Amino acid sequence: MNDAIVLQGLTKYYGSLLAVDHASLNIEEGEVFGFLGPNGAGKTTTIRMLVGLTTPSEGTASVAGYDIKKNLVEVKRRVGVVPETSNLYDELSVWDNLLFSSCLYHVPRNERADRIRGLLETFNLKERQSTKFGKLSKGLKRRVVIAAALVHRPRIVFMDEPTSGLDVVSALSLRRLVRELRREDTTVFLTTHYIEEADQLSDRVAIIVEGKIVVVDTPENIKQSFRGVPILEACLSQVPDESMMHEMEPVGIVEFKGNRVRFEAENLTEALESLIRLASQRGIQVTDVNTLQPSLEEAFVGLTGVSPESMKIEKERRR
Amino acid sequence: MRWDRLARELKVTWAIATKDMKIYYLRTPSLMFGILFPFSMFLSFVIGRNMPISQAIPILVAQTVFFAASTIGPVSIPMERRLQTFDRFLSAPVSLLTVLLGKTIAGFIYGVGISLIPIAMGLSFFDSQVTDLSALAIGMALSAFGFAAMGIMFASLPGQGPGEVMMPLNFVRIPLLFVSGVYVPVKELPSWGQIASAASPLTHTIELIRLGLGGDSFFGLGFNVIILTFYVIVFLLAGMRFHILNQKRE
């Protein structure tokens, strides 16, 4: 599999502020790559460098096989950009905005109308094609912006916080779209501060903090590497007595909450056998058992020291 | 291959121009600084004077093309930067020259279009006559293009709103009216005033328009055309340079 995007020591200074600190990574063709980090971490700056909106201070990158410093026009021809702001023209209709985008990206004149109709169909915008962009809801605006980014059929799409500020239904709809793009082998580079979104959508995730990439891996590996010991949670038919808690202790770290028992254990089989034996000795039944993986949220907080709640509050405040 | 690329870029230039025409021509700052301003200044100059229409019409046409053409760039570019629609151009596979040319053409068409109104009024209702169509056409075309490029050059100044660009632009536009033979004919200026007048692009605008409408030119048609052409090139190149410097600062 070829690499769609390669970063090599990509760095950006704003004066003395180091916004992106020697970022290096490879993203394969057809991959959905999540770039996760708190506000001000350098996510948007990284995208801006890759699409030519900002010049890197050091380092380089290649997108679709073209160097961003030497062949920027070729890069721009092959990528679609969905910025964080829905930056289309309020005074133009949905159709006219898409038509203008198709012209900017040199879509052949005889193909423009068909492509736009196809996109309007895909994004359920057919009824709104004559509506001025400024009159649309936030969710509809995002759909039009994404449609505008896809009008020239790019193989790589950069999405900067695509679901930020959207209601639940619109956000779900956009996430379905990202999955659809993956099915079509489109490479998607998306930045987000929603950990769950990165977890659900991304093949791999990079966590960036204060301009530095701290980890690049699949969400599963990140979770596993953060806490290697699995957690088992069992539901009992009644609240156990204290003696049962003491007898469970050699098995691992045990926590009882009412009739739910949660324990971390190196050997889950031994722990489960011990639990069932001790419970049945007391006439207690085990009604449910779950293996709990460490969440990406826990891994993120552990790696960055930033809580998802504080990220959301900061995002709302800046809006 | 090169011709294909040129044709593609020209199509994008035209698309940008038509888009700007739809969005910015009727905006309040465009109407205020592009139309109301020159007409108000003209009226404040002529009311109470017994100025023949043959002298007044060229002044109004020159002022109108000057203000109207140079207003669209400073309205559209700061607004697009604020709304981040300008980023669309920068992330698309089009050159900055294509983008700036498209915006210059929008200013050019606005300048020519609005200044045709006083010409039409002069021809229809007063005794104005077009005695040299080529001088008039060249004067209007070069002036509208040059002043539109001047507006684009000023629009490279950092600022999030048209007002922040209009202020420094008006610091240049208004004084130019007084050294360009608009209110005081060049031949009546002192020698230092005539030298300053020769260097002002607006001088050559009004001279060509006067030539076209039956008047005369102090500096001569050839010199008028050369100076205006020079300013078209200077404003276009300077505008490109300043916008590129702006980009590098990002």
XYZ file of C-alpha atoms in Angstrom:
569
model
C 0.000 0.000 0.000
C 1.416 3.430 -0.934
C 1.592 6.333 1.447
C -0.929 9.080 0.720
C 0.563 11.554 3.181
C 4.072 11.658 4.617
C 5.250 14.184 7.167
C 8.976 14.521 7.814
C 9.939 16.792 10.656
C 7.178 19.238 9.777
C 7.531 22.292 11.985
C 5.787 25.621 12.305
C 6.831 28.615 14.385
C 4.635 31.663 14.899
C 7.289 34.053 16.162
C 8.747 32.268 19.159
C 5.718 30.016 19.583
C 6.355 26.466 18.383
C 2.970 25.456 17.027
C 3.979 22.149 15.400
C 7.095 20.439 16.656
C 8.882 18.276 14.066
C 5.877 16.126 13.227
C 6.641 12.905 11.369
C 4.199 10.250 10.297
C 3.000 8.214 7.324
C -0.611 7.763 6.305
C -1.560 5.010 3.892
C -3.898 5.348 0.948
C -7.484 4.613 1.904
C -6.826 5.126 5.594
C -8.994 7.224 7.888
C -6.461 8.939 10.101
C -7.554 10.761 13.227
C -5.544 13.668 14.558
C -6.631 14.089 18.136
C -5.587 16.744 20.581
C -6.737 19.548 22.824
C -7.356 23.054 21.505
C -4.205 24.828 20.431
C -2.322 21.538 20.070
C -1.394 22.212 16.436
C -4.010 20.150 14.582
C -5.337 22.936 12.350
C -1.826 24.314 11.769
C -0.735 20.891 10.539
C -3.616 20.725 8.055
C -2.945 24.297 6.911
C 0.651 23.376 6.128
C -0.350 20.239 4.236
C -2.858 22.055 2.001
C -0.700 25.103 1.366
C -2.460 27.696 3.492
C 0.622 28.139 5.673
C 4.295 27.702 4.886
C 6.201 25.270 7.128
C 9.130 26.737 9.060
C 11.126 23.509 8.816
C 10.722 19.992 7.528
C 8.641 18.836 4.639
C 5.735 16.653 3.664
C 4.378 14.934 0.624
C 0.724 14.586 -0.217
C -0.424 12.246 -2.987
C 3.242 11.776 -3.866
C 3.948 15.486 -4.370
C 6.178 17.624 -2.203
C 4.205 20.431 -0.562
C 7.076 22.867 -1.056
C 7.998 22.019 -4.652
C 4.690 20.903 -6.218
C 1.992 22.605 -4.213
C -0.340 23.084 -7.182
C -0.270 19.317 -7.872
C -1.056 18.675 -4.205
C -3.990 21.097 -4.286
C -5.395 19.432 -7.412
C -5.645 16.127 -5.579
C -7.005 17.085 -2.200
C -10.306 18.299 -0.842
C -10.417 20.516 2.208
C -13.246 20.737 4.727
C -12.235 23.580 7.049
C -13.559 24.056 10.540
C -15.524 27.139 9.450
C -18.254 26.641 6.876
C -16.620 29.101 4.513
C -18.824 29.250 1.476
C -20.617 32.329 0.189
C -23.790 33.198 2.068
C -25.138 35.200 -0.870
C -24.819 32.376 -3.373
C -27.180 29.425 -3.567
C -26.067 25.878 -2.770
C -25.892 25.128 -6.499
C -23.887 28.271 -7.280
C -21.441 27.567 -4.465
C -20.845 24.037 -5.744
C -20.552 25.350 -9.292
C -17.956 27.892 -8.192
C -15.982 25.181 -6.363
C -16.082 22.967 -9.435
C -14.665 25.840 -11.465
C -11.881 26.514 -8.947
C -10.869 22.858 -9.186
C -11.014 22.775 -13.001
C -13.805 20.213 -13.212
C -14.562 19.915 -16.952
C -17.494 22.143 -17.856
C -19.529 19.321 -19.377
C -19.260 17.272 -16.160
C -20.061 19.962 -13.620
C -23.845 19.774 -13.633
C -23.906 15.975 -13.342
C -21.387 15.922 -10.528
C -23.259 18.591 -8.619
C -26.547 16.739 -9.062
C -24.861 13.572 -7.794
C -23.530 15.345 -4.730
C -26.889 16.978 -4.012
C -28.431 13.493 -4.120
C -25.740 11.963 -1.895
C -26.029 14.702 0.701
C -29.828 15.060 0.569
C -29.543 18.643 -0.605
C -31.628 18.415 -3.764
C -34.571 20.311 -2.239
C -32.204 23.050 -1.094
C -30.166 23.599 -4.221
C -31.633 27.057 -4.808
C -31.472 28.134 -1.175
C -28.881 30.732 -0.317
C -26.078 29.216 1.732
C -26.525 31.793 4.477
C -30.092 30.622 5.092
C -29.133 27.002 5.829
C -28.815 25.408 9.270
C -25.360 24.568 10.621
C -25.744 20.882 9.789
C -26.817 21.578 6.208
C -23.999 24.066 5.757
C -21.481 21.411 6.798
C -22.949 19.041 4.227
C -22.583 21.637 1.487
C -18.990 22.376 2.547
C -18.151 18.680 2.400
C -19.879 18.373 -0.974
C -17.800 21.323 -2.221
C -14.647 19.525 -1.052
C -15.623 16.405 -3.017
C -16.791 17.992 -6.281
C -13.463 17.302 -7.998
C -13.314 13.706 -6.659
C -10.141 14.023 -4.609
C -8.385 10.902 -3.386
C -7.422 12.650 -0.145
C -9.740 14.724 2.016
C -8.669 16.877 4.927
C -11.402 17.509 7.484
C -10.826 19.959 10.297
C -13.232 19.284 13.161
C -16.013 18.214 10.779
C -18.679 17.617 13.435
C -17.819 20.495 15.728
C -20.915 22.419 16.772
C -23.347 20.031 15.112
C -26.377 18.421 16.699
C -26.297 14.693 17.348
C -28.216 13.704 14.203
C -26.059 15.832 11.894
C -22.886 14.562 13.556
C -23.974 10.941 13.118
C -24.809 11.620 9.485
C -21.351 13.082 8.882
C -19.646 10.163 10.565
C -21.604 7.822 8.266
C -20.247 9.827 5.379
C -16.661 9.390 6.565
C -17.242 5.640 6.700
C -18.614 5.826 3.155
C -15.476 7.647 2.018
C -13.354 4.913 3.571
C -15.336 2.295 1.639
C -14.446 4.191 -1.539
C -10.742 4.057 -0.600
C -10.527 7.797 -0.083
C -7.835 8.799 2.396
C -9.315 10.930 5.145
C -7.192 13.017 7.474
C -9.471 14.343 10.151
C -8.786 16.436 13.184
C -11.091 16.259 16.126
C -11.230 16.915 19.812
C -14.036 14.335 20.215
C -12.243 11.249 21.499
C -15.190 8.979 20.780
C -15.263 10.183 17.184
C -11.562 9.438 16.726
C -12.076 6.046 18.322
C -15.056 5.088 16.152
C -13.912 6.438 12.810
C -10.156 6.162 12.654
C -8.026 3.301 11.487
C -5.180 4.972 13.323
C -4.931 7.941 15.627
C -2.170 10.420 16.354
C -2.410 12.292 19.624
C -0.826 15.708 19.496
C -0.106 17.825 22.540
C 1.459 21.302 22.451
C 2.615 20.721 18.889
C 4.242 17.374 19.540
C 2.903 14.012 18.384
C 3.007 11.771 21.446
C 1.624 8.567 19.966
C 0.580 7.154 16.589
C -1.236 3.833 16.592
C -4.584 2.147 16.208
C -7.127 3.127 18.866
C -7.073 -0.432 20.204
C -3.303 -0.490 20.604
C -3.302 2.883 22.281
C -5.889 1.690 24.776
C -4.024 -1.558 25.391
C -0.628 0.062 25.754
C -1.958 2.521 28.234
C -3.212 -0.093 30.620
C -2.024 -3.623 29.955
C -4.035 -5.334 32.658
C -7.588 -6.176 31.563
C -10.550 -5.315 33.744
C -13.420 -7.675 34.375
C -16.786 -6.459 35.571
C -19.361 -8.912 36.910
C -22.919 -8.415 38.070
C -24.109 -10.529 41.026
C -27.630 -11.489 42.048
C -27.128 -9.818 45.437
C -24.685 -7.598 47.260
C -21.846 -9.776 48.585
C -20.493 -9.587 52.128
C -17.115 -8.145 53.103
C -15.501 -11.532 53.590
C -16.019 -12.269 49.898
C -14.210 -9.040 49.025
C -11.211 -10.056 51.198
C -11.084 -13.542 49.679
C -11.043 -12.005 46.147
C -7.990 -9.840 46.912
C -5.263 -12.385 46.012
C -6.822 -12.510 42.537
C -6.204 -8.878 41.723
C -7.379 -5.356 42.510
C -11.017 -5.633 43.407
C -13.727 -2.988 43.637
C -17.268 -3.627 44.727
C -20.116 -1.234 43.926
C -23.344 -2.614 45.250
C -23.867 -5.892 43.422
C -21.275 -5.076 40.722
C -17.723 -6.238 41.190
C -14.865 -4.913 39.092
C -11.375 -6.328 39.229
C -8.112 -5.993 37.363
C -6.413 -9.344 36.974
C -3.493 -10.682 34.998
C -5.231 -14.045 34.659
C -8.890 -13.486 33.862
C -9.748 -17.198 33.827
C -8.406 -17.704 37.343
C -10.168 -14.539 38.523
C -13.501 -15.591 37.030
C -13.249 -19.106 38.474
C -12.467 -17.641 41.870
C -15.440 -15.272 41.660
C -17.896 -18.003 40.625
C -16.628 -20.350 43.373
C -16.805 -17.726 46.129
C -20.221 -16.492 44.953
C -21.746 -20.001 44.733
C -20.424 -20.793 48.259
C -22.620 -17.918 49.447
C -25.600 -18.876 47.270
C -24.943 -15.864 44.996
C -25.287 -16.137 41.202
C -23.184 -14.350 38.629
C -25.754 -12.798 36.268
C -23.497 -10.876 33.859
C -19.816 -10.643 32.969
C -18.074 -8.002 30.853
C -14.455 -7.462 29.895
C -13.739 -3.756 30.067
C -11.052 -2.347 27.812
C -9.377 0.852 28.860
C -11.108 3.596 26.915
C -9.350 5.889 24.473
C -10.519 8.693 26.722
C -8.573 7.230 29.644
C -5.527 6.777 27.433
C -5.878 10.362 26.149
C -6.149 11.848 29.626
C -3.222 9.721 30.777
C -1.055 10.853 27.869
C -2.047 14.509 27.742
C -3.295 15.410 31.200
C -6.274 17.137 29.525
C -9.816 16.054 30.217
C -12.376 15.782 27.390
C -14.769 17.976 29.393
C -12.268 20.809 29.578
C -11.644 20.457 25.815
C -15.377 20.809 25.113
C -15.693 23.818 27.418
C -12.694 25.507 25.795
C -14.136 24.836 22.337
C -17.494 26.357 23.285
C -15.797 29.359 24.848
C -13.783 30.044 21.697
C -16.859 29.708 19.535
C -0.206 22.324 -22.625
C 0.688 25.887 -21.644
C -2.268 27.280 -23.608
C -4.551 24.783 -21.893
C -3.317 25.929 -18.530
C -3.689 29.591 -19.506
C -7.228 28.957 -20.728
C -8.085 27.193 -17.449
C -6.685 30.041 -15.373
C -8.583 32.631 -17.428
C -11.821 30.729 -16.893
C -11.194 30.778 -13.149
C -10.342 34.498 -13.341
C -13.677 35.158 -14.985
C -15.543 32.945 -12.492
C -14.016 34.910 -9.601
C -14.900 38.211 -11.270
C -18.537 37.210 -11.843
C -18.816 35.849 -8.327
C -17.518 39.158 -6.932
C -19.901 41.092 -9.129
C -22.851 39.144 -7.697
C -21.766 39.477 -4.100
C -20.013 42.820 -3.680
C -21.430 45.329 -6.175
C -24.455 46.214 -4.065
C -22.745 46.026 -0.699
C -23.028 49.180 1.390
C -19.277 49.977 1.370
C -19.184 49.561 -2.438
C -22.136 51.899 -2.910
C -20.862 54.364 -0.335
C -17.206 54.619 -1.348
C -17.670 53.740 -5.000
C -20.681 55.847 -5.974
C -21.930 58.130 -3.225
C -18.460 59.482 -2.443
C -17.501 60.679 -5.950
C -20.986 62.010 -6.730
C -21.126 63.904 -3.427
C -17.675 65.389 -3.921
C -18.597 66.374 -7.457
C -21.819 68.032 -6.378
C -20.102 69.898 -3.544
C -17.624 71.210 -6.112
C -20.038 72.279 -8.864
C -23.027 73.534 -6.897
C -22.922 77.310 -6.791
C -20.434 77.591 -9.633
C -21.315 78.454 -13.204
C -19.380 75.618 -14.632
C -20.266 74.561 -18.162
C -21.454 70.966 -18.465
C -18.647 70.265 -20.934
C -16.159 70.919 -18.098
C -18.197 69.230 -15.355
C -18.906 65.891 -17.025
C -15.222 64.893 -17.432
C -14.619 65.694 -13.746
C -17.525 63.494 -12.694
C -16.497 60.653 -15.014
C -12.868 60.761 -13.812
C -13.870 60.821 -10.145
C -16.347 58.021 -10.647
C -13.957 55.679 -12.423
C -11.283 56.513 -9.824
C -13.410 55.758 -6.785
C -15.622 52.993 -8.164
C -12.843 50.888 -9.678
C -10.589 51.151 -6.622
C -13.353 50.266 -4.146
C -14.290 46.665 -5.008
C -10.937 45.089 -4.037
C -10.820 46.741 -0.590
C -14.406 45.613 0.024
C -14.139 42.017 -1.193
C -10.699 40.932 0.029
C -10.952 41.985 3.710
C -14.475 40.508 3.882
C -13.260 37.248 2.376
C -10.336 37.140 4.789
C -12.672 37.705 7.738
C -15.141 35.031 6.604
C -12.219 32.773 5.584
C -13.587 32.347 2.083
C -10.238 33.674 0.812
C -8.719 30.417 2.098
C -10.763 28.646 -0.585
C -8.654 30.346 -3.246
C -5.423 29.614 -1.425
C -6.176 25.899 -1.062
C -7.395 25.534 -4.657
C -5.057 24.762 -7.595
C -5.137 28.319 -8.917
C -2.390 30.912 -8.831
C -2.595 34.021 -6.691
C -2.290 36.072 -9.890
C -5.452 34.410 -11.207
C -7.322 35.282 -8.020
C -6.112 38.891 -7.933
C -6.790 39.349 -11.655
C -10.326 38.099 -11.149
C -10.871 40.648 -8.400
C -9.237 43.370 -10.488
C -11.595 42.637 -13.362
C -14.557 42.930 -10.991
C -13.279 46.386 -9.991
C -12.626 47.282 -13.630
C -16.168 46.430 -14.726
C -17.633 48.328 -11.755
C -15.514 51.390 -12.558
C -16.358 51.403 -16.249
C -20.010 50.582 -15.711
C -20.690 53.280 -13.142
C -18.761 55.954 -15.029
C -20.751 55.263 -18.197
C -23.765 56.733 -16.378
C -22.523 60.353 -16.324
C -21.282 59.957 -19.901
C -24.710 58.729 -20.979
C -26.374 61.562 -19.066
C -24.056 64.113 -20.641
C -24.712 62.779 -24.137
C -28.469 62.361 -23.632
C -29.487 65.437 -21.665
C -26.712 67.955 -22.085
C -24.537 69.028 -24.969
C -21.652 66.614 -24.370
C -20.112 65.077 -27.459
C -17.625 62.287 -27.906
C -14.998 63.842 -30.156
C -12.258 61.242 -29.733
C -13.677 57.825 -28.942
C -10.286 56.091 -28.793
C -8.927 58.572 -26.234
C -12.072 58.168 -24.141
C -12.087 54.361 -24.393
C -8.359 53.968 -23.695
C -8.558 56.470 -20.859
C -11.505 54.708 -19.206
C -10.082 51.211 -19.743
C -6.557 51.911 -18.520
C -7.815 54.006 -15.616
C -10.413 51.470 -14.489
C -7.887 48.644 -14.671
C -5.138 50.622 -12.971
C -7.322 51.914 -10.162
C -8.862 48.471 -9.632
C -5.311 47.106 -9.282
C -4.540 49.945 -6.875
C -7.492 48.859 -4.748
C -6.220 45.267 -4.766
C -2.780 46.519 -3.699
C -4.246 48.366 -0.724
C -6.369 45.309 0.140
C -3.152 43.443 0.990
C -2.930 45.560 4.150
C -3.729 43.453 7.209
C -7.259 44.133 8.327
C -10.438 42.256 8.959
C -12.903 44.725 7.531
C -13.287 47.035 4.524
C -13.112 50.080 6.810
C -9.588 49.233 7.902
C -8.448 49.217 4.300
C -10.596 52.162 3.126
C -9.042 54.551 5.643
C -5.468 54.390 4.279
C -6.833 54.175 0.720
C -8.782 57.402 1.170
C -5.685 59.050 2.617
C -4.231 58.549 -0.842
C -7.332 58.995 -3.019
C -8.582 62.287 -1.639
C -5.314 64.256 -1.805
C -4.790 62.943 -5.336
C -7.957 64.790 -6.400
C -6.268 68.078 -5.600
C -3.003 67.539 -7.459
C -4.432 65.870 -10.543
C -6.034 68.722 -12.396
C -9.499 67.626 -11.348
C -10.599 70.802 -9.587
C -7.840 73.090 -10.820
C -6.704 72.610 -14.435
C -3.052 71.556 -14.710
C -2.115 74.644 -16.744
C -3.195 76.836 -13.808
C -1.076 74.959 -11.248
C 2.365 76.288 -10.142
C 5.356 74.455 -11.642
C 5.816 72.171 -8.628
C 2.097 71.377 -8.865
C 2.463 70.488 -12.533
C 5.343 68.141 -11.714
C 3.265 66.458 -8.992
C 0.347 66.330 -11.364
C 2.427 64.556 -14.022
C 3.190 61.792 -11.547
C -0.448 61.240 -10.558
C -2.351 58.577 -12.527
C -5.604 60.465 -12.004
C -4.204 63.439 -13.967
C -3.880 61.310 -17.050
C -7.333 59.814 -16.507
C -9.017 63.187 -16.543
C -6.877 64.408 -19.438
C -7.837 61.439 -21.634
C -11.497 61.800 -20.709
C -11.382 65.518 -21.470
C -9.725 64.734 -24.808
C -12.461 62.221 -25.542
C -15.235 64.679 -24.727
C -13.967 67.634 -26.702
C -11.377 69.110 -24.345
C -7.608 69.101 -24.433
C -4.697 67.397 -22.705
C -1.885 69.378 -21.071
C 0.608 66.503 -21.229
C -0.516 65.029 -24.544
C -2.255 61.756 -25.374
C 0.962 59.727 -25.746
C 2.297 60.725 -22.316
C -1.120 60.157 -20.716
C -1.250 56.577 -22.080
C 2.358 55.799 -21.118
C 1.909 56.951 -17.519
C -1.379 55.131 -17.070
C 0.079 51.932 -18.531
C 3.044 52.283 -16.193
C 0.724 52.529 -13.195
C -1.335 49.536 -14.317
C 1.849 47.420 -14.312
C 3.171 48.897 -11.053
C -0.100 48.436 -9.162
C -0.566 44.878 -10.453
C 2.987 43.801 -9.598
C 3.015 45.596 -6.248
C -0.370 44.114 -5.360
C 0.896 40.595 -6.158
C 4.070 41.170 -4.151
C 2.263 42.502 -1.075
C -0.247 39.651 -1.109
C 2.567 37.086 -1.410
C 4.352 38.741 1.546
C 1.105 38.548 3.482
C 0.855 34.868 2.675
C 4.397 34.201 3.842
C 3.589 35.865 7.150
C 0.765 33.347 7.714
